[in-house]
């Protein structure tokens, strides 16, 4: 046999719990395999030592002392018997739960309060084609006007408001 015996096969072999055919198969393997024989001898020595071991008998007052200690612990209040770290963790958890409940009880806000919007000022171009109040080349100053920025999307659709009107358009 080229395989070594498994650990599960040694114990029934040493306890004589195997059938005759299984025992013969293991005996043949042990005759050829020195490693398995060494392992069998180690386990046999270990089982011999364990067989000689005797359990220690508890002292005569052990049961009475154990019972008294159990009764003493049962009478101790639970909160004061906790370790300080457990008490702090429990208090923190209680605070977190209360905070969560308070936070969930506040109705959600739908956003900033509505601001009264004033319609944007329509600036009529001056006869020279420039916007009144602006110097020539100072178109970027118009971007400082918050009303223009706030309503940019609306004003973008009315781009004609910012272009100089031609003679035909003035007639309309």
mmCIF file of C-alpha atoms in Angstrom:
data_model
loop_
_atom_site.group_PDB
_atom_site.id
_atom_site.type_symbol
_atom_site.label_atom_id
_atom_site.label_comp_id
_atom_site.label_asym_id
_atom_site.label_seq_id
_atom_site.Cartn_x
_atom_site.Cartn_y
_atom_site.Cartn_z
ATOM 1 C CA UNK A 1 0.000 0.000 0.000
ATOM 2 C CA UNK A 2 1.314 3.412 -0.856
ATOM 3 C CA UNK A 3 -1.094 5.455 1.277
ATOM 4 C CA UNK A 4 -0.680 5.893 4.990
ATOM 5 C CA UNK A 5 -3.507 5.102 7.327
ATOM 6 C CA UNK A 6 -5.827 7.893 8.333
ATOM 7 C CA UNK A 7 -6.157 9.001 11.945
ATOM 8 C CA UNK A 8 -9.750 7.747 12.030
ATOM 9 C CA UNK A 9 -8.550 4.203 11.299
ATOM 10 C CA UNK A 10 -6.038 3.989 14.173
ATOM 11 C CA UNK A 11 -8.422 4.469 17.112
ATOM 12 C CA UNK A 12 -10.862 1.645 16.242
ATOM 13 C CA UNK A 13 -7.841 -0.556 15.504
ATOM 14 C CA UNK A 14 -6.324 0.105 18.943
ATOM 15 C CA UNK A 15 -9.711 -0.340 20.664
ATOM 16 C CA UNK A 16 -10.295 -3.658 18.826
ATOM 17 C CA UNK A 17 -13.543 -2.415 17.302
ATOM 18 C CA UNK A 18 -12.775 -3.448 13.717
ATOM 19 C CA UNK A 19 -14.128 -6.429 11.829
ATOM 20 C CA UNK A 20 -11.715 -9.274 11.083
ATOM 21 C CA UNK A 21 -11.309 -8.283 7.432
ATOM 22 C CA UNK A 22 -10.560 -4.646 8.311
ATOM 23 C CA UNK A 23 -8.135 -5.691 11.030
ATOM 24 C CA UNK A 24 -6.269 -7.987 8.594
ATOM 25 C CA UNK A 25 -6.077 -5.186 6.010
ATOM 26 C CA UNK A 26 -4.570 -2.800 8.610
ATOM 27 C CA UNK A 27 -2.182 -5.500 9.900
ATOM 28 C CA UNK A 28 -0.877 -6.046 6.350
ATOM 29 C CA UNK A 29 -0.335 -2.330 5.905
ATOM 30 C CA UNK A 30 1.386 -1.946 9.277
ATOM 31 C CA UNK A 31 3.741 -4.830 8.400
ATOM 32 C CA UNK A 32 4.947 -2.916 5.310
ATOM 33 C CA UNK A 33 4.781 0.737 6.519
ATOM 34 C CA UNK A 34 7.234 1.884 9.199
ATOM 35 C CA UNK A 35 5.663 5.383 9.483
ATOM 36 C CA UNK A 36 2.225 3.976 10.287
ATOM 37 C CA UNK A 37 3.742 1.513 12.782
ATOM 38 C CA UNK A 38 5.479 4.407 14.563
ATOM 39 C CA UNK A 39 2.214 6.364 14.663
ATOM 40 C CA UNK A 40 0.369 3.286 16.017
ATOM 41 C CA UNK A 41 2.967 2.897 18.779
ATOM 42 C CA UNK A 42 2.650 6.606 19.733
ATOM 43 C CA UNK A 43 -1.124 6.359 19.960
ATOM 44 C CA UNK A 44 -0.901 3.115 21.935
ATOM 45 C CA UNK A 45 1.433 4.818 24.477
ATOM 46 C CA UNK A 46 -0.897 7.830 24.702
ATOM 47 C CA UNK A 47 -3.939 5.644 25.310
ATOM 48 C CA UNK A 48 -1.982 3.773 27.995
ATOM 49 C CA UNK A 49 -1.205 7.029 29.832
ATOM 50 C CA UNK A 50 -4.801 8.180 29.526
ATOM 51 C CA UNK A 51 -5.975 4.846 30.931
ATOM 52 C CA UNK A 52 -3.861 5.372 34.050
ATOM 53 C CA UNK A 53 -5.220 8.869 34.669
ATOM 54 C CA UNK A 54 -7.679 9.225 37.515
ATOM 55 C CA UNK A 55 -10.137 12.064 37.794
ATOM 56 C CA UNK A 56 -9.640 14.380 40.754
ATOM 57 C CA UNK A 57 -12.489 14.286 43.234
ATOM 58 C CA UNK A 58 -13.779 17.715 44.292
ATOM 59 C CA UNK A 59 -13.416 18.695 47.929
ATOM 60 C CA UNK A 60 -16.370 17.845 50.216
ATOM 61 C CA UNK A 61 -17.440 21.507 50.525
ATOM 62 C CA UNK A 62 -17.193 22.249 46.796
ATOM 63 C CA UNK A 63 -20.876 21.752 46.020
ATOM 64 C CA UNK A 64 -21.990 23.869 49.001
ATOM 65 C CA UNK A 65 -19.532 26.686 48.130
ATOM 66 C CA UNK A 66 -20.611 26.664 44.479
ATOM 67 C CA UNK A 67 -24.294 26.792 45.416
ATOM 68 C CA UNK A 68 -23.700 29.704 47.844
ATOM 69 C CA UNK A 69 -21.803 31.665 45.186
ATOM 70 C CA UNK A 70 -24.549 31.127 42.609
ATOM 71 C CA UNK A 71 -27.203 32.347 45.052
ATOM 72 C CA UNK A 72 -25.083 35.407 45.925
ATOM 73 C CA UNK A 73 -24.726 36.349 42.247
ATOM 74 C CA UNK A 74 -28.447 35.871 41.653
ATOM 75 C CA UNK A 75 -29.276 38.346 44.454
ATOM 76 C CA UNK A 76 -26.887 41.057 43.211
ATOM 77 C CA UNK A 77 -28.612 43.850 41.209
ATOM 78 C CA UNK A 78 -27.892 43.528 37.527
ATOM 79 C CA UNK A 79 -27.135 47.220 36.759
ATOM 80 C CA UNK A 80 -24.500 47.605 39.456
ATOM 81 C CA UNK A 81 -23.008 44.220 38.669
ATOM 82 C CA UNK A 82 -22.161 45.290 35.128
ATOM 83 C CA UNK A 83 -18.663 46.330 34.364
ATOM 84 C CA UNK A 84 -18.242 50.087 33.848
ATOM 85 C CA UNK A 85 -17.478 49.645 30.151
ATOM 86 C CA UNK A 86 -20.742 47.766 29.633
ATOM 87 C CA UNK A 87 -22.662 50.440 31.536
ATOM 88 C CA UNK A 88 -21.140 53.212 29.397
ATOM 89 C CA UNK A 89 -21.872 51.294 26.196
ATOM 90 C CA UNK A 90 -25.464 50.693 27.276
ATOM 91 C CA UNK A 91 -25.938 54.369 28.165
ATOM 92 C CA UNK A 92 -24.493 55.402 24.789
ATOM 93 C CA UNK A 93 -26.848 53.059 22.978
ATOM 94 C CA UNK A 94 -29.836 54.476 24.871
ATOM 95 C CA UNK A 95 -28.789 58.044 23.973
ATOM 96 C CA UNK A 96 -28.358 57.040 20.315
ATOM 97 C CA UNK A 97 -31.816 55.442 20.176
ATOM 98 C CA UNK A 98 -33.452 58.476 21.799
ATOM 99 C CA UNK A 99 -31.619 60.799 19.398
ATOM 100 C CA UNK A 100 -32.740 58.717 16.430
ATOM 101 C CA UNK A 101 -36.354 58.782 17.612
ATOM 102 C CA UNK A 102 -36.256 62.552 18.106
ATOM 103 C CA UNK A 103 -34.636 63.092 14.724
ATOM 104 C CA UNK A 104 -37.265 60.956 12.993
ATOM 105 C CA UNK A 105 -40.113 62.778 14.737
ATOM 106 C CA UNK A 106 -39.145 66.150 13.214
ATOM 107 C CA UNK A 107 -40.954 66.639 9.889
ATOM 108 C CA UNK A 108 -38.606 66.943 6.942
ATOM 109 C CA UNK A 109 -38.180 70.317 5.334
ATOM 110 C CA UNK A 110 -38.984 70.550 1.661
ATOM 111 C CA UNK A 111 -36.252 73.041 0.907
ATOM 112 C CA UNK A 112 -35.550 76.694 1.490
ATOM 113 C CA UNK A 113 -38.578 78.907 2.050
ATOM 114 C CA UNK A 114 -39.955 80.442 -1.127
ATOM 115 C CA UNK A 115 -38.511 83.822 -2.007
ATOM 116 C CA UNK A 116 -40.747 86.423 -3.538
ATOM 117 C CA UNK A 117 -39.494 86.773 -7.050
ATOM 118 C CA UNK A 118 -39.619 90.028 -8.832
ATOM 119 C CA UNK A 119 -39.849 89.950 -12.573
ATOM 120 C CA UNK A 120 -36.595 90.801 -14.273
ATOM 121 C CA UNK A 121 -36.166 94.326 -15.458
ATOM 122 C CA UNK A 122 -36.385 94.602 -19.167
ATOM 123 C CA UNK A 123 -33.694 96.939 -20.299
ATOM 124 C CA UNK A 124 -34.468 98.699 -23.515
ATOM 125 C CA UNK A 125 -31.419 99.291 -25.614
ATOM 126 C CA UNK A 126 -30.357 102.865 -26.098
ATOM 127 C CA UNK A 127 -30.487 104.336 -29.555
ATOM 128 C CA UNK A 128 -26.739 103.742 -29.900
ATOM 129 C CA UNK A 129 -27.263 99.995 -29.368
ATOM 130 C CA UNK A 130 -25.728 99.879 -25.893
ATOM 131 C CA UNK A 131 -27.420 98.886 -22.673
ATOM 132 C CA UNK A 132 -28.127 101.911 -20.476
ATOM 133 C CA UNK A 133 -25.900 102.149 -17.431
ATOM 134 C CA UNK A 134 -23.160 100.039 -18.982
ATOM 135 C CA UNK A 135 -20.042 101.313 -20.588
ATOM 136 C CA UNK A 136 -19.042 99.974 -23.952
ATOM 137 C CA UNK A 137 -17.230 96.627 -23.513
ATOM 138 C CA UNK A 138 -18.545 96.218 -19.946
ATOM 139 C CA UNK A 139 -21.024 93.412 -20.734
ATOM 140 C CA UNK A 140 -19.528 91.201 -18.018
ATOM 141 C CA UNK A 141 -20.702 93.686 -15.402
ATOM 142 C CA UNK A 142 -24.264 92.631 -16.270
ATOM 143 C CA UNK A 143 -23.447 89.204 -14.836
ATOM 144 C CA UNK A 144 -23.096 90.798 -11.401
ATOM 145 C CA UNK A 145 -26.835 91.490 -11.429
ATOM 146 C CA UNK A 146 -28.380 88.673 -9.292
ATOM 147 C CA UNK A 147 -31.747 89.000 -11.030
ATOM 148 C CA UNK A 148 -30.144 88.269 -14.373
ATOM 149 C CA UNK A 149 -28.251 85.295 -12.996
ATOM 150 C CA UNK A 150 -31.302 83.942 -11.191
ATOM 151 C CA UNK A 151 -33.424 84.054 -14.329
ATOM 152 C CA UNK A 152 -30.696 83.180 -16.825
ATOM 153 C CA UNK A 153 -32.536 80.210 -18.321
ATOM 154 C CA UNK A 154 -35.618 82.339 -18.916
ATOM 155 C CA UNK A 155 -33.643 85.226 -20.327
ATOM 156 C CA UNK A 156 -31.652 82.931 -22.557
ATOM 157 C CA UNK A 157 -34.807 82.099 -24.477
ATOM 158 C CA UNK A 158 -35.450 85.810 -25.010
ATOM 159 C CA UNK A 159 -32.071 86.643 -26.458
ATOM 160 C CA UNK A 160 -33.705 89.322 -28.539
ATOM 161 C CA UNK A 161 -33.883 91.463 -25.404
ATOM 162 C CA UNK A 162 -30.131 91.894 -25.441
ATOM 163 C CA UNK A 163 -29.664 92.472 -29.161
ATOM 164 C CA UNK A 164 -30.026 95.889 -30.683
ATOM 165 C CA UNK A 165 -33.341 96.184 -32.417
ATOM 166 C CA UNK A 166 -33.359 96.871 -36.104
ATOM 167 C CA UNK A 167 -35.617 99.417 -37.751
ATOM 168 C CA UNK A 168 -38.147 96.764 -38.794
ATOM 169 C CA UNK A 169 -38.438 95.378 -35.262
ATOM 170 C CA UNK A 170 -39.072 98.805 -33.722
ATOM 171 C CA UNK A 171 -42.182 99.155 -35.807
ATOM 172 C CA UNK A 172 -43.748 96.098 -34.255
#
